[in-house]
Amino acid sequence: MDAGQGRGAALARLETFYHKVPVMLHSVDAAGRLLSVNARWLATLGYGEGEVLGRNLGDFLTPDSRQAFREALARIVAAPGHMEVNYRMVARDGRILDVLISGTGECDAAGRFVRTISAVTDVTERRRAEAALAAGEDLLRMAFEGASEGLCIVAVDGRFLRVNEAVSRFFGLPRERLLTMCVGDLTHPEDRGISPRLIALALAGKREHFRYETRYVHASGREIWGRVSARLARDAEGGPLYFICHLLDVTESRRLAEERALHTRTLEALLRLGRMREASLEELGAYALSQALSLTGSQAGICALYDAGKGGFSLLAADPAALAAFGLPAGAAALSLDAVGLFGAQWETLKPVVDNVAAGPEMAGAAGRKRRSLVVPVADGPGLRLLLAVVDKPEAYGEADVGRLSLLGEGVLGHVKDRRREADLERARREAEAASQAKSGFLANMSHEIRTPLSGIIGLAQMTLGQAPRQDLREHLEMILDSSRSLLGIVNDILDFSKIEAGKMEFSPVDFDLREAFDRALKPFHFSARQKGLKLSLRLEPALPEVVHGDPDRIAQVVRNLVGNALKFTDRGEVAVTVRLERPGDPLLMTCSVRDTGIGIPEARQGELFQVFSQLETPRARLYGGTGLGLAISRRLVEMMGGTIGLTSRAGEGSDFRFTVSLRPALEAAPDREGRDKPATVGSFAGLRLLLAEDNQVNRLFLKHFLAEAGCDVRLAGSGGEALAVLGLEPVDMVLMDIQMPEMDGLEATRRIRGGAVGEAARGLPIVALTAYSMKGDRERFLSAGLDDYVSKPVDVEELFLVMRRVLERTGRGATAVAASRPEPMDMAYYEKRGKSEFAREICRLFLEESPAVAVALEMAAGAGNCRAAGDQAHALLGMAVPLRARGLAENARRLQAAALADDVAACRQGAAKVLEDLSELQRAVRELLAGREPGGPPPAGPS
């Protein structure tokens, strides 16, 4: 290859390199025209080669860069060499690029300028970073200087290197002065050891960031507090540079904290003074004076009590220095009224006297220094006054000191007044107790006299209703029953209100099942709700525990009051009871809401609802009746159970009454659900030999009727003496003992039975009281006499049966005295005794026709997790179970309804399984009954 070919190849390689190198390159002539550009130049700026070559480079620069380019080009043409200039170029798409053009002039052999060859570097991002850095530095400088809190840089030797305006304001010194000072120059003398110790720890690398509060001295000389947060900055080699510090003025917050602490000490002193009920007057005075000195920062003081009867002051406590300061003789025990003038107090107007600059001979100290004083007179009527005087406080006395001495003086006077009233209070207490005893006796007698005939009326009405009377008689009996229960409700309200007013309302907290308690409370209202065509519903939220500890009877009493009112004032729609857990824990807080769609209550009258004997407008009272006690009693009961009660209501749109009660978690583990789900059997006392001691003939009649229906073998006695005579002739398994009977009452008869008057075998005989007494202490009186339990009159038969069964099981006689039998799926004997067997069979046939479809629908709903559909089927089954008197199915259907209302899928499925099991058993029993067999018995014999 010859030399020409070699140079050509080299030029070709150079050309290739020029166009492919990843750096922007171009060349321009002396006029600034572009002679060449490489591919990177074109790609970066987005131009085509034909758009560029031959054009002036200035065409691709921003206007402010073109003049700089012309000047630079002229210099390099005149003196070819190397040059770097910053320009701003414009890309084809309008982007502005910051570039650095590094060019070298090229000349020919004759030294004439030919062109410049330049490399173009895009420095746009670098310029942006530099601008951002500069802006950040400006921002930091502005933040440092303009911060409302102190910022400073301190050298390791404590000198101020840089401070902002807030630091200057904190110390009250100009910035220039601070930069000539050290931190120690401004630190309070007592706190100067704090900073050097922390600086030494930081320099040693043990604690490079520290915080502390310390005192400084302001330029005015006053004491100020600062909270310092400092961090040591180090250089790249780890050497200490300086401390970056944040300084916060906490003078005011410290002052407020000291005031709060002083306020707390004042309250504690007043509380302790209030508890000193057994202390003597001298002890009260000494304590009040000691606290007066402590709370005001004084050195000495005097506490004196003015007695109008004695015409002067008695010194309760005094310091010799204070006596001397006020010119009084040392060791004085009393002061004449004239001595008040020595204190400078305006005694008649009871104004406190503050003297912060007194300097007379009587107030000057041994060295002639000025002494401050404060004298505060406190009065409670013209004949009872107290004087508190203090001296020698380092700072000036103020209004806060006057207030504290006044409170201490009032505390002492309060004790004095209390002691003077003790005799009057004791006499009033004795009179009130006598009146309360008379009232309690009257209420007890009234309770007995009203409840005893009511018990007979209600019992006979129930007994006659059970004999299937004709329709008109049934209606009359039901009206009698409703009227009797209304009268009983009025009596109960009056008695309950009297108990509350006398502070004798009893609470009997026990573990109880919430669902069972609410079901029992609502049970009496289902019939009246159906009569009015209303829906009465109950929903307990799943979060509630099943068993809690509290008084279920009092809770049920409040629920009955609210639900009864809701039903009374609602003519269409529903009454919905919702119970939820407001706050878990111990104690837990339960909320119960009773919502109705009734007539509502005007907002202006709602404040009157919970007042005693309060009813709304007269037309409403005439239409709906009532004593106006129910809500007042409910409010008091709820408050006594640690809760509140209130309502929201609008006239014509219904009301929502809500109350809360505080309950404890169950004290014992809840029994298993299976055991608690079994329906209680309240009857079936077959073979039980029972003595009924009751002097009221009507009560004997209906009680014997129901006891005999339950299978009891009943003996009767009309007095305690007759009861003892019967027991002496034949043994019995249980005694139902009326408390108030002629000749010998039930308590005396019980004591004699327990004492062995009718034989040793009868000492442990179960005895249940039947009583119309219901005042506080009656239960304890009955149990202390030897009774096992008691039932209040009017007697609820189901409650009586429950108490009887409980007592029999507790005394160990249940297994032998009561025929143990598994609850039957249904109770057809109810209809047979009333001559309605054919009617019962018709119900059974309808049940067999309709129940299979409901069973299938329920099984499908439970499988699909459709709670609403499952609840509908449970409602349908409940309507079938009640006519058949199928208690087990009815109870489980109600539980399934509750689970469906709560939208609890798991509980719905579990409840559906139990309902389907009960339904299957009931269907089997019904088929056997219709086939002519006893349910569970063998099939009838067929033809041989």
Short mmCIF file of N, CA and C in Angstrom, two decimals, residues 852-940:
data_model
loop_
_atom_site.label_atom_id
_atom_site.label_comp_id
_atom_site.label_asym_id
_atom_site.label_seq_id
_atom_site.Cartn_x
_atom_site.Cartn_y
_atom_site.Cartn_z
N PRO A 852 -92.84 -29.75 56.84
CA PRO A 852 -91.74 -30.26 55.99
C PRO A 852 -91.19 -29.21 55.03
N ALA A 853 -92.06 -28.40 54.41
CA ALA A 853 -91.57 -27.38 53.48
C ALA A 853 -90.72 -26.33 54.21
N VAL A 854 -91.13 -25.97 55.42
CA VAL A 854 -90.36 -25.01 56.19
C VAL A 854 -88.99 -25.60 56.55
N ALA A 855 -88.96 -26.92 56.88
CA ALA A 855 -87.69 -27.57 57.23
C ALA A 855 -86.74 -27.53 56.05
N VAL A 856 -87.25 -27.83 54.85
CA VAL A 856 -86.39 -27.81 53.65
C VAL A 856 -85.85 -26.40 53.40
N ALA A 857 -86.73 -25.41 53.50
CA ALA A 857 -86.31 -24.03 53.26
C ALA A 857 -85.28 -23.58 54.29
N LEU A 858 -85.46 -23.99 55.56
CA LEU A 858 -84.51 -23.63 56.60
C LEU A 858 -83.15 -24.27 56.36
N GLU A 859 -83.17 -25.55 55.97
CA GLU A 859 -81.90 -26.25 55.71
C GLU A 859 -81.14 -25.60 54.56
N MET A 860 -81.87 -25.18 53.51
CA MET A 860 -81.22 -24.52 52.38
C MET A 860 -80.67 -23.14 52.77
N ALA A 861 -81.43 -22.39 53.56
CA ALA A 861 -80.98 -21.07 53.97
C ALA A 861 -79.75 -21.16 54.84
N ALA A 862 -79.73 -22.12 55.77
CA ALA A 862 -78.57 -22.28 56.65
C ALA A 862 -77.35 -22.70 55.84
N GLY A 863 -77.54 -23.62 54.89
CA GLY A 863 -76.41 -24.07 54.07
C GLY A 863 -75.82 -22.94 53.24
N ALA A 864 -76.68 -22.03 52.76
CA ALA A 864 -76.21 -20.92 51.93
C ALA A 864 -75.74 -19.74 52.76
N GLY A 865 -75.86 -19.81 54.09
CA GLY A 865 -75.45 -18.70 54.95
C GLY A 865 -76.38 -17.50 54.84
N ASN A 866 -77.65 -17.73 54.43
CA ASN A 866 -78.61 -16.64 54.26
C ASN A 866 -79.34 -16.44 55.59
N CYS A 867 -78.83 -15.53 56.41
CA CYS A 867 -79.39 -15.33 57.75
C CYS A 867 -80.82 -14.81 57.70
N ARG A 868 -81.11 -13.94 56.75
CA ARG A 868 -82.45 -13.36 56.69
C ARG A 868 -83.49 -14.44 56.40
N ALA A 869 -83.18 -15.32 55.42
CA ALA A 869 -84.12 -16.39 55.10
C ALA A 869 -84.25 -17.36 56.27
N ALA A 870 -83.14 -17.65 56.94
CA ALA A 870 -83.20 -18.55 58.10
C ALA A 870 -84.07 -17.95 59.19
N GLY A 871 -83.96 -16.62 59.40
CA GLY A 871 -84.81 -15.97 60.41
C GLY A 871 -86.28 -16.04 60.06
N ASP A 872 -86.60 -15.89 58.76
CA ASP A 872 -88.00 -15.98 58.34
C ASP A 872 -88.56 -17.38 58.64
N GLN A 873 -87.78 -18.41 58.34
CA GLN A 873 -88.26 -19.78 58.60
C GLN A 873 -88.37 -20.04 60.10
N ALA A 874 -87.45 -19.47 60.89
CA ALA A 874 -87.55 -19.63 62.34
C ALA A 874 -88.83 -18.99 62.85
N HIS A 875 -89.18 -17.83 62.28
CA HIS A 875 -90.42 -17.16 62.69
C HIS A 875 -91.64 -18.03 62.36
N ALA A 876 -91.61 -18.67 61.18
CA ALA A 876 -92.72 -19.54 60.79
C ALA A 876 -92.83 -20.73 61.75
N LEU A 877 -91.69 -21.33 62.11
CA LEU A 877 -91.72 -22.48 63.02
C LEU A 877 -92.17 -22.06 64.42
N LEU A 878 -91.80 -20.84 64.82
CA LEU A 878 -92.23 -20.37 66.14
C LEU A 878 -93.75 -20.29 66.20
N GLY A 879 -94.38 -19.84 65.09
CA GLY A 879 -95.83 -19.79 65.04
C GLY A 879 -96.47 -21.16 65.10
N MET A 880 -95.76 -22.20 64.61
CA MET A 880 -96.30 -23.57 64.69
C MET A 880 -96.07 -24.18 66.06
N ALA A 881 -94.92 -23.84 66.71
CA ALA A 881 -94.56 -24.50 67.96
C ALA A 881 -95.42 -24.04 69.12
N VAL A 882 -95.81 -22.76 69.14
CA VAL A 882 -96.55 -22.24 70.29
C VAL A 882 -97.90 -22.93 70.46
N PRO A 883 -98.73 -23.09 69.40
CA PRO A 883 -100.01 -23.80 69.60
C PRO A 883 -99.82 -25.23 70.07
N LEU A 884 -98.72 -25.88 69.65
CA LEU A 884 -98.47 -27.26 70.08
C LEU A 884 -97.86 -27.33 71.47
N ARG A 885 -97.55 -26.13 72.04
CA ARG A 885 -96.89 -26.07 73.37
C ARG A 885 -95.59 -26.86 73.34
N ALA A 886 -94.87 -26.71 72.24
CA ALA A 886 -93.57 -27.37 72.06
C ALA A 886 -92.49 -26.41 72.52
N ARG A 887 -92.17 -26.45 73.80
CA ARG A 887 -91.28 -25.46 74.40
C ARG A 887 -89.87 -25.52 73.83
N GLY A 888 -89.35 -26.73 73.66
CA GLY A 888 -87.98 -26.86 73.17
C GLY A 888 -87.82 -26.23 71.80
N LEU A 889 -88.75 -26.57 70.88
CA LEU A 889 -88.69 -26.01 69.53
C LEU A 889 -88.88 -24.49 69.57
N ALA A 890 -89.81 -24.00 70.40
CA ALA A 890 -90.06 -22.56 70.46
C ALA A 890 -88.83 -21.80 70.96
N GLU A 891 -88.17 -22.32 72.01
CA GLU A 891 -87.00 -21.63 72.54
C GLU A 891 -85.88 -21.59 71.53
N ASN A 892 -85.60 -22.71 70.87
CA ASN A 892 -84.51 -22.74 69.88
C ASN A 892 -84.85 -21.89 68.65
N ALA A 893 -86.13 -21.82 68.28
CA ALA A 893 -86.52 -20.95 67.16
C ALA A 893 -86.29 -19.48 67.51
N ARG A 894 -86.58 -19.11 68.77
CA ARG A 894 -86.31 -17.73 69.18
C ARG A 894 -84.82 -17.42 69.13
N ARG A 895 -84.00 -18.36 69.57
CA ARG A 895 -82.55 -18.13 69.52
C ARG A 895 -82.06 -18.02 68.08
N LEU A 896 -82.63 -18.82 67.21
CA LEU A 896 -82.24 -18.74 65.79
C LEU A 896 -82.64 -17.38 65.22
N GLN A 897 -83.81 -16.88 65.60
CA GLN A 897 -84.22 -15.55 65.14
C GLN A 897 -83.22 -14.47 65.60
N ALA A 898 -82.78 -14.58 66.84
CA ALA A 898 -81.82 -13.59 67.36
C ALA A 898 -80.51 -13.65 66.59
N ALA A 899 -80.03 -14.87 66.31
CA ALA A 899 -78.79 -15.01 65.55
C ALA A 899 -78.95 -14.45 64.14
N ALA A 900 -80.15 -14.64 63.55
CA ALA A 900 -80.39 -14.11 62.21
C ALA A 900 -80.41 -12.59 62.22
N LEU A 901 -81.03 -11.99 63.24
CA LEU A 901 -81.04 -10.53 63.35
C LEU A 901 -79.65 -9.97 63.50
N ALA A 902 -78.78 -10.72 64.21
CA ALA A 902 -77.39 -10.29 64.38
C ALA A 902 -76.54 -10.58 63.17
N ASP A 903 -77.11 -11.25 62.15
CA ASP A 903 -76.38 -11.59 60.93
C ASP A 903 -75.14 -12.44 61.24
N ASP A 904 -75.29 -13.33 62.23
CA ASP A 904 -74.19 -14.21 62.65
C ASP A 904 -74.36 -15.55 61.93
N VAL A 905 -73.61 -15.76 60.84
CA VAL A 905 -73.80 -16.94 60.00
C VAL A 905 -73.51 -18.22 60.79
N ALA A 906 -72.40 -18.22 61.56
CA ALA A 906 -72.04 -19.42 62.31
C ALA A 906 -73.13 -19.78 63.32
N ALA A 907 -73.63 -18.76 64.04
CA ALA A 907 -74.68 -19.02 65.03
C ALA A 907 -75.97 -19.45 64.34
N CYS A 908 -76.26 -18.90 63.14
CA CYS A 908 -77.45 -19.31 62.39
C CYS A 908 -77.38 -20.79 62.03
N ARG A 909 -76.22 -21.20 61.55
CA ARG A 909 -76.10 -22.61 61.17
C ARG A 909 -76.21 -23.54 62.38
N GLN A 910 -75.58 -23.13 63.47
CA GLN A 910 -75.67 -23.95 64.69
C GLN A 910 -77.11 -23.98 65.20
N GLY A 911 -77.78 -22.80 65.22
CA GLY A 911 -79.17 -22.75 65.68
C GLY A 911 -80.10 -23.52 64.78
N ALA A 912 -79.85 -23.46 63.45
CA ALA A 912 -80.70 -24.19 62.52
C ALA A 912 -80.60 -25.69 62.75
N ALA A 913 -79.39 -26.17 63.05
CA ALA A 913 -79.21 -27.60 63.31
C ALA A 913 -80.04 -28.04 64.51
N LYS A 914 -80.06 -27.22 65.58
CA LYS A 914 -80.84 -27.56 66.77
C LYS A 914 -82.34 -27.51 66.47
N VAL A 915 -82.76 -26.50 65.74
CA VAL A 915 -84.18 -26.37 65.40
C VAL A 915 -84.63 -27.56 64.56
N LEU A 916 -83.83 -27.95 63.56
CA LEU A 916 -84.19 -29.09 62.71
C LEU A 916 -84.25 -30.38 63.51
N GLU A 917 -83.36 -30.51 64.48
CA GLU A 917 -83.38 -31.70 65.34
C GLU A 917 -84.67 -31.73 66.17
N ASP A 918 -85.01 -30.58 66.78
CA ASP A 918 -86.25 -30.51 67.56
C ASP A 918 -87.48 -30.72 66.67
N LEU A 919 -87.43 -30.17 65.46
CA LEU A 919 -88.55 -30.30 64.54
C LEU A 919 -88.78 -31.76 64.15
N SER A 920 -87.68 -32.47 63.91
CA SER A 920 -87.80 -33.89 63.56
C SER A 920 -88.42 -34.69 64.70
N GLU A 921 -87.99 -34.40 65.92
CA GLU A 921 -88.53 -35.10 67.09
C GLU A 921 -90.01 -34.77 67.26
N LEU A 922 -90.38 -33.50 67.05
CA LEU A 922 -91.77 -33.10 67.21
C LEU A 922 -92.65 -33.75 66.13
N GLN A 923 -92.15 -33.81 64.91
CA GLN A 923 -92.91 -34.46 63.83
C GLN A 923 -93.15 -35.93 64.17
N ARG A 924 -92.12 -36.59 64.72
CA ARG A 924 -92.29 -38.00 65.09
C ARG A 924 -93.37 -38.15 66.15
N ALA A 925 -93.33 -37.25 67.17
CA ALA A 925 -94.32 -37.34 68.25
C ALA A 925 -95.73 -37.08 67.74
N VAL A 926 -95.87 -36.12 66.81
CA VAL A 926 -97.19 -35.81 66.27
C VAL A 926 -97.73 -36.98 65.47
N ARG A 927 -96.87 -37.62 64.66
CA ARG A 927 -97.32 -38.78 63.88
C ARG A 927 -97.81 -39.90 64.81
N GLU A 928 -97.07 -40.14 65.88
CA GLU A 928 -97.48 -41.19 66.83
C GLU A 928 -98.81 -40.83 67.48
N LEU A 929 -98.98 -39.53 67.80
CA LEU A 929 -100.24 -39.12 68.42
C LEU A 929 -101.42 -39.33 67.47
N LEU A 930 -101.24 -38.97 66.21
CA LEU A 930 -102.32 -39.12 65.24
C LEU A 930 -102.56 -40.58 64.90
N ALA A 931 -101.51 -41.42 65.11
CA ALA A 931 -101.68 -42.86 64.84
C ALA A 931 -102.33 -43.58 66.01
N GLY A 932 -102.60 -42.80 67.10
CA GLY A 932 -103.28 -43.42 68.24
C GLY A 932 -102.36 -43.97 69.28
N ARG A 933 -101.08 -43.58 69.24
CA ARG A 933 -100.14 -44.05 70.25
C ARG A 933 -99.71 -42.88 71.11
N GLU A 934 -99.22 -43.21 72.32
CA GLU A 934 -98.59 -42.21 73.16
C GLU A 934 -97.26 -41.85 72.52
N PRO A 935 -96.88 -40.59 72.45
CA PRO A 935 -95.59 -40.24 71.85
C PRO A 935 -94.46 -40.98 72.52
N GLY A 936 -93.66 -41.71 71.71
CA GLY A 936 -92.55 -42.48 72.24
C GLY A 936 -92.93 -43.88 72.63
N GLY A 937 -94.24 -44.22 72.57
CA GLY A 937 -94.67 -45.54 72.97
C GLY A 937 -94.59 -46.54 71.82
N PRO A 938 -94.96 -47.82 72.09
CA PRO A 938 -94.90 -48.84 71.04
C PRO A 938 -96.03 -48.65 70.04
N PRO A 939 -95.88 -49.14 68.80
CA PRO A 939 -96.96 -49.01 67.82
C PRO A 939 -98.15 -49.85 68.22
N PRO A 940 -99.35 -49.45 67.81
CA PRO A 940 -100.54 -50.24 68.17
C PRO A 940 -100.48 -51.62 67.54
#
